CSV table of C-alpha atoms in Angstrom, one decimal:
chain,number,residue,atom,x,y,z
R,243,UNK,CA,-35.0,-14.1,-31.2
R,244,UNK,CA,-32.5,-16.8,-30.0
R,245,UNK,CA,-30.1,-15.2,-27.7
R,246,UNK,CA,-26.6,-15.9,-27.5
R,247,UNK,CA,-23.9,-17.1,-24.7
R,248,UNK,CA,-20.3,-15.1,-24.8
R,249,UNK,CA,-17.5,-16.3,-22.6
R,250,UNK,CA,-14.7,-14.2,-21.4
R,251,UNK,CA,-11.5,-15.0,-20.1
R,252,UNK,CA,-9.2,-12.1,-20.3
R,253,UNK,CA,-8.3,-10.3,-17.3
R,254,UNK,CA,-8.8,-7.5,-19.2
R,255,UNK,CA,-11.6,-8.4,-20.8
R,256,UNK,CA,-13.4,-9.7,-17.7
R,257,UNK,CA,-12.5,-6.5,-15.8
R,258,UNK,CA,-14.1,-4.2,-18.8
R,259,UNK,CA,-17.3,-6.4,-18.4
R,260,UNK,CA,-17.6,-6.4,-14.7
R,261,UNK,CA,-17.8,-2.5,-15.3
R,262,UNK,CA,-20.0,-2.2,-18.1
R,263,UNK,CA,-23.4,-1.2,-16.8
R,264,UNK,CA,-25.4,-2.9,-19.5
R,265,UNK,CA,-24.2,-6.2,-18.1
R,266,UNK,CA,-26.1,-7.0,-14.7
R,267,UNK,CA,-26.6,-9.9,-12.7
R,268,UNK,CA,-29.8,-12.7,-13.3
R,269,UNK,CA,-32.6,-11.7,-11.1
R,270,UNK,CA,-33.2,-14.6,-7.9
R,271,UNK,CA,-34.9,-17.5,-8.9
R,272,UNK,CA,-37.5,-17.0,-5.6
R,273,UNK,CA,-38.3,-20.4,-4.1
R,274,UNK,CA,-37.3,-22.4,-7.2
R,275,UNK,CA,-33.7,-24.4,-6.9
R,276,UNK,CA,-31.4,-26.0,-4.5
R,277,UNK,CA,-30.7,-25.0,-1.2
R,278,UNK,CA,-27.8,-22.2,-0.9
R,279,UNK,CA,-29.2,-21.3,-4.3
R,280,UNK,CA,-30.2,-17.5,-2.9
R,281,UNK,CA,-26.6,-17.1,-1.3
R,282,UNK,CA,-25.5,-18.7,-4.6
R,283,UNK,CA,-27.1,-15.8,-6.3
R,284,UNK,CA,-25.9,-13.2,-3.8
R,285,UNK,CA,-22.6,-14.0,-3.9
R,286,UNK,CA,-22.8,-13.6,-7.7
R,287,UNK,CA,-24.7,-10.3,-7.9
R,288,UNK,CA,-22.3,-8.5,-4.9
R,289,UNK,CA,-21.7,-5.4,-6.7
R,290,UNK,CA,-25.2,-4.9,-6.4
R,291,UNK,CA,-25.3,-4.7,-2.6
R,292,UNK,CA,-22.1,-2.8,-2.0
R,293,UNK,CA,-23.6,0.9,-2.7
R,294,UNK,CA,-26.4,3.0,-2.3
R,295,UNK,CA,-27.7,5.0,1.1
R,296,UNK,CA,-28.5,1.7,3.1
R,297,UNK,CA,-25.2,0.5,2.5
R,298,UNK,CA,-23.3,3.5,3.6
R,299,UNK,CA,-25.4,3.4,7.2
R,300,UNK,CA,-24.6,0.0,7.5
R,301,UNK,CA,-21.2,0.7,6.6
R,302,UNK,CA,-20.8,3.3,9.1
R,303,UNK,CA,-22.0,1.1,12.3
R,304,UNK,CA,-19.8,-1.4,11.1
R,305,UNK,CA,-16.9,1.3,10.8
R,306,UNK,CA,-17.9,2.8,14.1
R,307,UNK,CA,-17.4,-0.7,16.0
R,308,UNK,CA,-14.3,-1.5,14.3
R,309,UNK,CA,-12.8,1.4,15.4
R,310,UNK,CA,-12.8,0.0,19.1
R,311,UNK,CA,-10.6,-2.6,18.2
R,312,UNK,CA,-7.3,-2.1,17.2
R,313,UNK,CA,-6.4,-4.9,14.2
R,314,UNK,CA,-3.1,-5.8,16.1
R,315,UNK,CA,-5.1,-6.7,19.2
R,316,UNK,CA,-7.0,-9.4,17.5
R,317,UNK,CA,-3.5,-10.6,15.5
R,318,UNK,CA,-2.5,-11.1,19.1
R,319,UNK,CA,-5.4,-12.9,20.4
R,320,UNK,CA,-4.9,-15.4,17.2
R,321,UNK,CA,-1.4,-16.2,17.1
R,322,UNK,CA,-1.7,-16.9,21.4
R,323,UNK,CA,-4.3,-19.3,20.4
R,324,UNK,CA,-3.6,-23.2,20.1
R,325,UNK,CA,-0.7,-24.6,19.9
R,326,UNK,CA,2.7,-23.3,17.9
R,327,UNK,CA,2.6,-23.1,14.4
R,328,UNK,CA,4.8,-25.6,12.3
R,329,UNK,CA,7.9,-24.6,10.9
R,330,UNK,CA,6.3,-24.1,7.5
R,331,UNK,CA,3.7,-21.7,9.0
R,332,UNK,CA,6.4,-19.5,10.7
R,333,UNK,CA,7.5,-18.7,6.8
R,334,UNK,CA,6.1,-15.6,4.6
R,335,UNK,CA,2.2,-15.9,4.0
R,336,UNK,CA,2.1,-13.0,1.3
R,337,UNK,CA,2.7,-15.1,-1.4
R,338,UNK,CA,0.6,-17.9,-0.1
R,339,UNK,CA,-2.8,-15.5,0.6
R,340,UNK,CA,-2.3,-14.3,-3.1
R,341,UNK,CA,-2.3,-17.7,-4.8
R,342,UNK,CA,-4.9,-19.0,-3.1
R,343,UNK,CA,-7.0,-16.2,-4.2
R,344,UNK,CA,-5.8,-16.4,-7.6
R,345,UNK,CA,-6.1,-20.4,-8.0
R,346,UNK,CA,-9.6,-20.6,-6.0
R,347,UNK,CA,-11.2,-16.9,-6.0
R,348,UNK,CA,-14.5,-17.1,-4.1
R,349,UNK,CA,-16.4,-16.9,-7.5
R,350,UNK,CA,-14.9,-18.9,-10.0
R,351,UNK,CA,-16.9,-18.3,-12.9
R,352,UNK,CA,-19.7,-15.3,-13.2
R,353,UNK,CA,-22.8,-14.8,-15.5
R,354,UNK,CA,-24.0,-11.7,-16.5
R,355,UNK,CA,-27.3,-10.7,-18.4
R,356,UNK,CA,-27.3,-8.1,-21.3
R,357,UNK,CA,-30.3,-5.4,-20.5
R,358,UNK,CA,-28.8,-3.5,-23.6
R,359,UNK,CA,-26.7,-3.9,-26.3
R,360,UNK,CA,-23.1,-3.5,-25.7
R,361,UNK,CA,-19.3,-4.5,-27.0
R,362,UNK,CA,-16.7,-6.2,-25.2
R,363,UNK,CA,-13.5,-7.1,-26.7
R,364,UNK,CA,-14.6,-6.3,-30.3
R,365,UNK,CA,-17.5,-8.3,-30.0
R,366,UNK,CA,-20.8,-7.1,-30.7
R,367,UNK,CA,-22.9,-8.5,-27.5
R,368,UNK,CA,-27.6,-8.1,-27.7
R,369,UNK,CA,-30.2,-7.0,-25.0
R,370,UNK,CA,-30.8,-10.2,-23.7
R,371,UNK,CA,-27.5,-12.0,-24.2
R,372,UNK,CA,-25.8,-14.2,-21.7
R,373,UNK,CA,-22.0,-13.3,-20.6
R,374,UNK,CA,-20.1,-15.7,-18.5
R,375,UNK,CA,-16.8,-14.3,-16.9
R,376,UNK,CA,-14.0,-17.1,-16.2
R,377,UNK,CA,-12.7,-15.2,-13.1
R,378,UNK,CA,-10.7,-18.2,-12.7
R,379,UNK,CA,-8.3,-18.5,-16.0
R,380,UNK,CA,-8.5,-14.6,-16.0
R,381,UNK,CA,-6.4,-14.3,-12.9
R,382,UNK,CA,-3.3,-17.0,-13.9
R,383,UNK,CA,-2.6,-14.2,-16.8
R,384,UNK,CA,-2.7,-11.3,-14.6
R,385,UNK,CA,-0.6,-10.1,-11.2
R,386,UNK,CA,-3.9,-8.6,-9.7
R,387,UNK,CA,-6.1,-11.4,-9.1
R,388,UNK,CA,-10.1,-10.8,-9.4
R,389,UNK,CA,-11.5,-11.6,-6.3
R,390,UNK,CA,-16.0,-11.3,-6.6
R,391,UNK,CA,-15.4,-8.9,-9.4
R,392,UNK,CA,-16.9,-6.2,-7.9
R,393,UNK,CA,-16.0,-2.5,-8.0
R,394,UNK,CA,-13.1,-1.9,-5.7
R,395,UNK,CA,-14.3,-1.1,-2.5
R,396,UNK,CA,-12.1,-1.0,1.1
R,397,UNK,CA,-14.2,-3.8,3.4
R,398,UNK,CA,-14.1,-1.7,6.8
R,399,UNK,CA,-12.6,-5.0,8.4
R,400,UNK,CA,-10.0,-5.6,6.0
R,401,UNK,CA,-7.6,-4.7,8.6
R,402,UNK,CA,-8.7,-6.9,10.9
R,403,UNK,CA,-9.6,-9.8,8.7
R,404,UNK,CA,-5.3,-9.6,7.1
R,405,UNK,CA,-4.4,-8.8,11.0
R,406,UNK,CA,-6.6,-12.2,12.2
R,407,UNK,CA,-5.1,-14.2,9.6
R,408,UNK,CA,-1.6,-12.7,10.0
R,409,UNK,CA,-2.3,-14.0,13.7
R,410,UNK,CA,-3.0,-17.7,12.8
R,411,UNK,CA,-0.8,-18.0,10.8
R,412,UNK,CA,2.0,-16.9,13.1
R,413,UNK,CA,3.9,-14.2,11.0
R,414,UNK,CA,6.5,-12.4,12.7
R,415,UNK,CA,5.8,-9.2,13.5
R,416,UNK,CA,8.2,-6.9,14.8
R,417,UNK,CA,7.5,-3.3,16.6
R,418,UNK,CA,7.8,-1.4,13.5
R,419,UNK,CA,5.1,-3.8,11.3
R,420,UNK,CA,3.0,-3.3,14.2
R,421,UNK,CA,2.3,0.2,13.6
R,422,UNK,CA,1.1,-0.6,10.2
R,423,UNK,CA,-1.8,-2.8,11.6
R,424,UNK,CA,-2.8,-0.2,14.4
R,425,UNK,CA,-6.7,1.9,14.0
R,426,UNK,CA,-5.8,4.6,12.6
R,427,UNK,CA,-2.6,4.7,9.8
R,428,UNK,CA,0.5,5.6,10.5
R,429,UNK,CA,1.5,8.9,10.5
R,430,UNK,CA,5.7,9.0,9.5
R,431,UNK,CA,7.5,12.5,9.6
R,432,UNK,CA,10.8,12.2,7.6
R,433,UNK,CA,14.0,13.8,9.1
R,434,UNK,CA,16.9,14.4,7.5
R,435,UNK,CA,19.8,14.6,10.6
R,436,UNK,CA,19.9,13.1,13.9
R,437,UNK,CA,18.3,16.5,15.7
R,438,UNK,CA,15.1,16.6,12.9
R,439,UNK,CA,14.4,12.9,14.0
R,440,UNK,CA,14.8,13.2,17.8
R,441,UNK,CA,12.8,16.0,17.8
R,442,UNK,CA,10.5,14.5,16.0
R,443,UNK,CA,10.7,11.9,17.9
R,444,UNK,CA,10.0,13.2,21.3
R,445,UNK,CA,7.4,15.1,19.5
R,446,UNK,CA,5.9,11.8,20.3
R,447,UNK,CA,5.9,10.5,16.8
R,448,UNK,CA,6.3,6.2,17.6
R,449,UNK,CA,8.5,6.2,14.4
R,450,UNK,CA,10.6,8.5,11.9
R,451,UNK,CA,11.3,8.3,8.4
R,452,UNK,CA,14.0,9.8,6.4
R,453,UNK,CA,13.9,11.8,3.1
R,454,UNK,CA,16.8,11.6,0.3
R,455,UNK,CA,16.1,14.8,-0.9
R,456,UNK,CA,16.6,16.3,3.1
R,457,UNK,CA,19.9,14.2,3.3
R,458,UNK,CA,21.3,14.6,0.1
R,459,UNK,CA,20.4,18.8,-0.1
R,460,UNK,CA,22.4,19.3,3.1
R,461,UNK,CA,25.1,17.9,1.5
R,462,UNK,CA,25.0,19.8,-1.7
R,463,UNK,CA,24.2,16.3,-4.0
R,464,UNK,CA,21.4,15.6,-5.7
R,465,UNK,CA,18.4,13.4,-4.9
R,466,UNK,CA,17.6,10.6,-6.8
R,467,UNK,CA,20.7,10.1,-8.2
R,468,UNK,CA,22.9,7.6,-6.5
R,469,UNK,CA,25.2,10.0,-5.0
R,470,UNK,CA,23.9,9.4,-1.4
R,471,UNK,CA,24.6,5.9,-0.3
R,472,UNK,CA,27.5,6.4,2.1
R,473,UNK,CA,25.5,9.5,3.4
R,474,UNK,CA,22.4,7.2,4.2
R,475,UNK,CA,24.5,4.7,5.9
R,476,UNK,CA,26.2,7.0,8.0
R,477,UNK,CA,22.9,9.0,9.1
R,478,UNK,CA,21.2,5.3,10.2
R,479,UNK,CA,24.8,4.9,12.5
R,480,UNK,CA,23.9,8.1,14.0
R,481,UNK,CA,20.0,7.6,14.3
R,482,UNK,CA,21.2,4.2,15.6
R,483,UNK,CA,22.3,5.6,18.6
R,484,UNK,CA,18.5,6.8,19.6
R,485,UNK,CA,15.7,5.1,21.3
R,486,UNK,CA,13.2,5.1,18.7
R,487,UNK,CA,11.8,3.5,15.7
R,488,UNK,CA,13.2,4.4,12.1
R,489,UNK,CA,12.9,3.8,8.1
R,490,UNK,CA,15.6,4.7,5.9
R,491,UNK,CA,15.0,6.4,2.4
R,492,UNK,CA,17.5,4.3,0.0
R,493,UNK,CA,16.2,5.6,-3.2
R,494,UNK,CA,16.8,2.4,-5.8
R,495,UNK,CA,19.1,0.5,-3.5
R,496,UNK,CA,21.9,3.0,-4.7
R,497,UNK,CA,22.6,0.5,-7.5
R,498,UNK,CA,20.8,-1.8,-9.9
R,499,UNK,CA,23.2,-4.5,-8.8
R,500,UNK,CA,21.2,-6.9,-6.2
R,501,UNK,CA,24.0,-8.2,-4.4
R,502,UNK,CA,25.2,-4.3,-3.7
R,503,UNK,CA,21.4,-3.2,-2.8
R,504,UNK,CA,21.5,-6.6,-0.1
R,505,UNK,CA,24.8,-5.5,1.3
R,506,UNK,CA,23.6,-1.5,1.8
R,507,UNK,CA,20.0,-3.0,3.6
R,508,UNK,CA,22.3,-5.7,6.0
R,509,UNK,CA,24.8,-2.5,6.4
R,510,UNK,CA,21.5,-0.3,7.4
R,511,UNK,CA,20.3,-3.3,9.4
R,512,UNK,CA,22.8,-3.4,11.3
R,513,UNK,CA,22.9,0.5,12.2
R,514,UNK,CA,19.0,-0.5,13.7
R,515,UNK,CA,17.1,0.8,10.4
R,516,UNK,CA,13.8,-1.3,11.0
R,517,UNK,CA,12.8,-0.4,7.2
R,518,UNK,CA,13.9,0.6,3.9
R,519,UNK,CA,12.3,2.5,1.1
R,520,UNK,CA,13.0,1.0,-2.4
R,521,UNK,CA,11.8,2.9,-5.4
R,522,UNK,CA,11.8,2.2,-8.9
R,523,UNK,CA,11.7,5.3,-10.4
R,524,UNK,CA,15.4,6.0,-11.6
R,525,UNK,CA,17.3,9.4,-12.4
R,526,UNK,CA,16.8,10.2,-15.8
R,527,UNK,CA,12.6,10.0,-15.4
R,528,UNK,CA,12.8,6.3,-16.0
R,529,UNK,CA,10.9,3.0,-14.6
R,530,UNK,CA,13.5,0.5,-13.6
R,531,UNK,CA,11.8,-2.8,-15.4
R,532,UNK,CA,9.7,-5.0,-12.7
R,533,UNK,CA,11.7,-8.2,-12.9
R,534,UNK,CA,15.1,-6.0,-11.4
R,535,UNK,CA,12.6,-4.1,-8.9
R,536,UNK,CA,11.2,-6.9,-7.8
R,537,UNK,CA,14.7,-8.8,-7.7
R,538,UNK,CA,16.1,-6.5,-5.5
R,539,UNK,CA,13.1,-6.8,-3.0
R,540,UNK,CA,13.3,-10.4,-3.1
R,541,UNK,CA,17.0,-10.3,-2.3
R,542,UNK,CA,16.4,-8.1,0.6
R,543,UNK,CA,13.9,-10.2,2.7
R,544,UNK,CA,15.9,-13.2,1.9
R,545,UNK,CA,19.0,-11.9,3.5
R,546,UNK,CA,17.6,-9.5,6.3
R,547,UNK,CA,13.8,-10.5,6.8
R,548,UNK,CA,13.1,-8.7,9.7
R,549,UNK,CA,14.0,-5.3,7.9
R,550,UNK,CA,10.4,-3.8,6.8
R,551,UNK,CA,10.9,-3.2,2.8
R,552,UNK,CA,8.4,-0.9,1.4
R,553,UNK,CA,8.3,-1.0,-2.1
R,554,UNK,CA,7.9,2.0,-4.6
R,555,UNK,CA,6.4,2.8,-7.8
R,556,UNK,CA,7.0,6.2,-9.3
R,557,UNK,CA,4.4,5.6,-11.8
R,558,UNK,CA,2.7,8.8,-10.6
R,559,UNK,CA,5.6,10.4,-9.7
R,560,UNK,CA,7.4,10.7,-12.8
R,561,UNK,CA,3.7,10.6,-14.9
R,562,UNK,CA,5.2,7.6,-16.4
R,563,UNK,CA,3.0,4.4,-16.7
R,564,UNK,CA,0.2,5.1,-14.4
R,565,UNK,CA,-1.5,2.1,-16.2
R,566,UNK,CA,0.5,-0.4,-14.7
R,567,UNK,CA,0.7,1.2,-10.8
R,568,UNK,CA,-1.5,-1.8,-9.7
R,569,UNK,CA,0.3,-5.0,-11.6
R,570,UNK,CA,3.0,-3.7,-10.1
R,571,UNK,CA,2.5,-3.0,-6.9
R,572,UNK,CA,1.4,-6.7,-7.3
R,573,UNK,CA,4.2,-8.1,-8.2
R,574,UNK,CA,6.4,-6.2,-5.7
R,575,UNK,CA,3.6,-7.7,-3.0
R,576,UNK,CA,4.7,-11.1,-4.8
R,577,UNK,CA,8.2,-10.7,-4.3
R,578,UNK,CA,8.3,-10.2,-0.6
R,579,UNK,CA,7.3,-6.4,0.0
R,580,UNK,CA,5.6,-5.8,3.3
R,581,UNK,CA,4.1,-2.6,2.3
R,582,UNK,CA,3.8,-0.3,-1.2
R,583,UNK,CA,4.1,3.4,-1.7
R,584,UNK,CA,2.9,5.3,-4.3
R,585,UNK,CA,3.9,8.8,-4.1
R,586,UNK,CA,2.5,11.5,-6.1
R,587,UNK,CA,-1.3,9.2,-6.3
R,588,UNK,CA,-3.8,11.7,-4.7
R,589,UNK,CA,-7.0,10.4,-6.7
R,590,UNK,CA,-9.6,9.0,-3.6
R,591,UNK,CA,-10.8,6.5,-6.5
R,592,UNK,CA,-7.7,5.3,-7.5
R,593,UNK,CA,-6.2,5.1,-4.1
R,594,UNK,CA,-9.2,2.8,-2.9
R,595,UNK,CA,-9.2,0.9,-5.8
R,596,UNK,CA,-5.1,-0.1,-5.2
R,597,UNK,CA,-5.6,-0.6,-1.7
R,598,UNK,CA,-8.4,-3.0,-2.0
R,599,UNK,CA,-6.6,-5.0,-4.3
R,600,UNK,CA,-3.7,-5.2,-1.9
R,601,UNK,CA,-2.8,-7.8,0.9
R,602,UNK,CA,0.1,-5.6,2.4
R,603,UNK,CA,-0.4,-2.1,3.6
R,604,UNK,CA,-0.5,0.9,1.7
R,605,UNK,CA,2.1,4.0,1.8
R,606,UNK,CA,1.1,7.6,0.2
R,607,UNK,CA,2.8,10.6,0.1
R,608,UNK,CA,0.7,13.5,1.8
R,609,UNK,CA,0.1,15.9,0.2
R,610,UNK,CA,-1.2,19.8,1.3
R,611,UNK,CA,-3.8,20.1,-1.7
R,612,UNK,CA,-4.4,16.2,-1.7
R,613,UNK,CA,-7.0,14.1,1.4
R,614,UNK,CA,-6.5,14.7,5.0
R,615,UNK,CA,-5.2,12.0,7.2
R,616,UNK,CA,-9.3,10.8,8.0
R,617,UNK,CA,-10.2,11.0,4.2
R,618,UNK,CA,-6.9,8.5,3.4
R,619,UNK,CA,-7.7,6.0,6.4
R,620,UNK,CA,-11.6,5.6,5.5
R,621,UNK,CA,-10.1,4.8,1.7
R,622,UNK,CA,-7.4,2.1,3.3
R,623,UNK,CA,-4.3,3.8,3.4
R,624,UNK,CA,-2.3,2.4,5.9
R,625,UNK,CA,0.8,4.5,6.1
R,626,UNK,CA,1.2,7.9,5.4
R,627,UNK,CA,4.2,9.7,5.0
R,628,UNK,CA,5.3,13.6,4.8
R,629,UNK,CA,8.4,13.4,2.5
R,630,UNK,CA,10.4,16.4,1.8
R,631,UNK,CA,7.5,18.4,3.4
R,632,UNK,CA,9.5,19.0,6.4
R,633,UNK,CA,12.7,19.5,5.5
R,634,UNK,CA,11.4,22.3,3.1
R,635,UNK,CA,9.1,23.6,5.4
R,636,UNK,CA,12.4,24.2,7.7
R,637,UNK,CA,14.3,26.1,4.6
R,638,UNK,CA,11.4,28.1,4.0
R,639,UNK,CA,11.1,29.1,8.0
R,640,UNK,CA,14.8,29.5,7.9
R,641,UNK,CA,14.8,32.3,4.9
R,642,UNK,CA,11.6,33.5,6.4
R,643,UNK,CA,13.2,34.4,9.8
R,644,UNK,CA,16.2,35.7,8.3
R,645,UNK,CA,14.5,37.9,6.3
R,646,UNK,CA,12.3,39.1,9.2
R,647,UNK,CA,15.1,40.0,11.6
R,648,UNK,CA,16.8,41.9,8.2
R,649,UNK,CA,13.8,43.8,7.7
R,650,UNK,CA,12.7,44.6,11.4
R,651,UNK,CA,10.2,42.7,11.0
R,652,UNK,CA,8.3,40.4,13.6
R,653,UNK,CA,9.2,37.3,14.2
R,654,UNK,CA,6.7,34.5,14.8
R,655,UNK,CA,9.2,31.6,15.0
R,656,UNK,CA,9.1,29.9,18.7
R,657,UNK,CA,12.1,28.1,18.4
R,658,UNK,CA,14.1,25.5,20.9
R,659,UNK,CA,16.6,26.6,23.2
R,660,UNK,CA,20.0,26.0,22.7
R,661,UNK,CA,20.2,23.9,25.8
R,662,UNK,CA,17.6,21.9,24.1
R,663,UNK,CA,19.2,20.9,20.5
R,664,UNK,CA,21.8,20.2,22.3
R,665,UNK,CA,20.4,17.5,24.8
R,666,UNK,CA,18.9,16.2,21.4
R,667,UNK,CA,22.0,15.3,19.9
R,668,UNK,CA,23.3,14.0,23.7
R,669,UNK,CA,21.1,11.0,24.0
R,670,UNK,CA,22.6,9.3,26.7
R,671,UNK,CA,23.1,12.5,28.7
């Protein structure tokens, strides 16, 4: 029987192959062939050696020793070495990293054997069949470029390979992008008045976040909908005015005008936000089209690009698109963002699979029911964030007292003194 040869060059279609378990890598040739020929062969068979129980001790050592070094550290160590980078260097890298990967992947082109019969793409493909996978063309037609085609999988010194390079190629970093390349993710509280966050704050927390929905229930508004923006400005004024680290929540920019969302992040910039959140979900259960999204990011780090923009999809959210979380986290990694955030994605699969694909850190929501803080740093998370959870843990503790004290009832509540809330909203004093 004469076998035949099917080429695929769809991402699509590539992807769908590269998971299809009746397609598996050519066996070594042994001694036979050029030298590099076995690393050759390696390199194309990967997904074969990136599981099992030998792996996962290896996996751990390596994990284990990683640990020791914080990634920042060795970003340090490369940007003091040699002399100063050009001008050119100095620039955003994001963009760079990503098209070299998608122009020259490390495997340009991979073959796959057929041990059973199988269909890809409509076609029919026989046991014994050769596939060849154009990795190469594949990734000009798609945001999320195909790297060795392997299963997605979080290297354990993916931090500190992106913090390394980050290093030599001399990206600013300020204090607040720092904490994103640390050991261990960051952990952000969100506040929702000056007293949450300094509390917070001397709580010993090295940053704070803010939530919408906190701000814009204290004032009787609701979240989500636009109605916050000279609210948000005037809460990063008064967080201004402390000594730490903070993120403002700016839903959609408050408008899908781009020269109004730049002017709200250089306003917050200059009240000290060192971040902004900007989400594409919209009010009406809606996904604000990528091109805008992604206009409005770009715009940002253009005019203020020291301000850390974290970029949002509500696919998950709002159960809307879920399909296309990772093309466009990809393209909002494209446009400038220096992190993503995908609240509402709780899946451990899913979340690996985004952040392996990512060059910029990863933000998810916590969630009770969802993976502890360990669980979402072994799967790559770099940033984790508590949302509302605060602000309606605080209502709920609030009605909880109350009720309590009505009903003569204990109360477990040990709260500050007076004295104390009010040396938190005294700064200086």
């Amino acid at each position: 029987m004469r076998h035949q040869t099917h080429e695929f060059d769809r991402w699509a279609d590539v992807r769908a192959a590269l998971a299809d378990p009746a397609l598996v890598p050519e066996p070594p040739a042994g001694d036979v062939g050029s030298a590099g020929a076995s690393v050759a062969w390696l390199r194309s068979a990967v997904a074969r050696f990136s599981s099992g129980r030998t792996h996962r001790r290896r996996r751990a050592l390596v994990e284990a020793e990683l640990a020791r070094l914080e990634p920042v550290t060795l970003r340090d160590a490369a940007a003091a070495e040699g002399s100063e980078g050009s001008e050119d260097s100095k620039g955003s890298d994001s963009e760079t990293r990503v098209r070299v990967v998608r122009e020259a992947p490390p495997v340009r082109v991979m073959r796959r054997v057929a041990v059973a019969a199988t269909r890809i793409a409509g076609r029919e493909i026989a046991a014994g069949d050769t596939v060849l996978l154009d990795l190469a063309t594949a990734n000009r037609t798609h945001p999320v470029p195909l790297t060795f085609g392997a299963p997605p999988r979080v290297c354990p010194g993916r931090a500190h390979a992106l913090a390394l390079a980050e290093g030599l190629l001399r990206r600013p970093l300020t204090p607040f992008a720092r904490l994103h390349h640390q050991a261990a993710p960051l952990l952000l509280p969100n506040a929702w008045d000056y007293a949450s966050a300094a509390a917070l704050a001397a709580g010993g927390f090295p940053a704070i976040g803010t939530t919408s929905l906190g701000v814009a229930a204290a004032l009787g508004l609701p979240d989500g909908a636009a109605a916050t923006a000279d609210a948000t400005v005037a809460l990063a004024r008064r967080l201004g005015r402390g000594s730490f680290l903070f993120t403002v929540d700016a839903e959609g920019g408050f408008s899908d005008d781009v020269a109004e969302v730049v002017a709200l992040a250089e306003r917050l910039y200059a009240a000290g936000a060192a971040g902004i959140n900007l989400e594409d979900g919209r009010a009406d259960g809606t996904l604000a089209p990528v091109a805008l999204h992604s206009a409005k990011i770009a715009a940002v780090k253009s005019a203020v690009p020291a301000l850390f923009v974290n970029a949002r999809t509500d696919t998950h959210w709002l159960g809307r698109e879920q399909d296309t979380t990772s093309s466009r986290l990809a393209v909002y990694e494209q446009a400038g963002a220096d992190g993503v955030f995908v609240p509402g994605l709780s899946d451990p699969d899913e979340i690996t699979a985004l952040a392996s694909s990512l060059v910029v850190p990863l933000n998810i929501l916590y969630a009770p029911s969802g993976p502890p803080l360990a669980e979402l740093a072994a799967m790559g998370v770099r940033r984790v964030s508590l949302g509302s959870l605060l602000y309606r843990g605080a209502l709920a503790s609030a009605v909880s007292t109350a009720t309590a004290v009505r009903d003569g009832r204990p109360t477990d509540l040990t709260a500050p003194s007076y004295a104390e809330v009010q040396r938190l909203g005294n700064p200086g004093e």
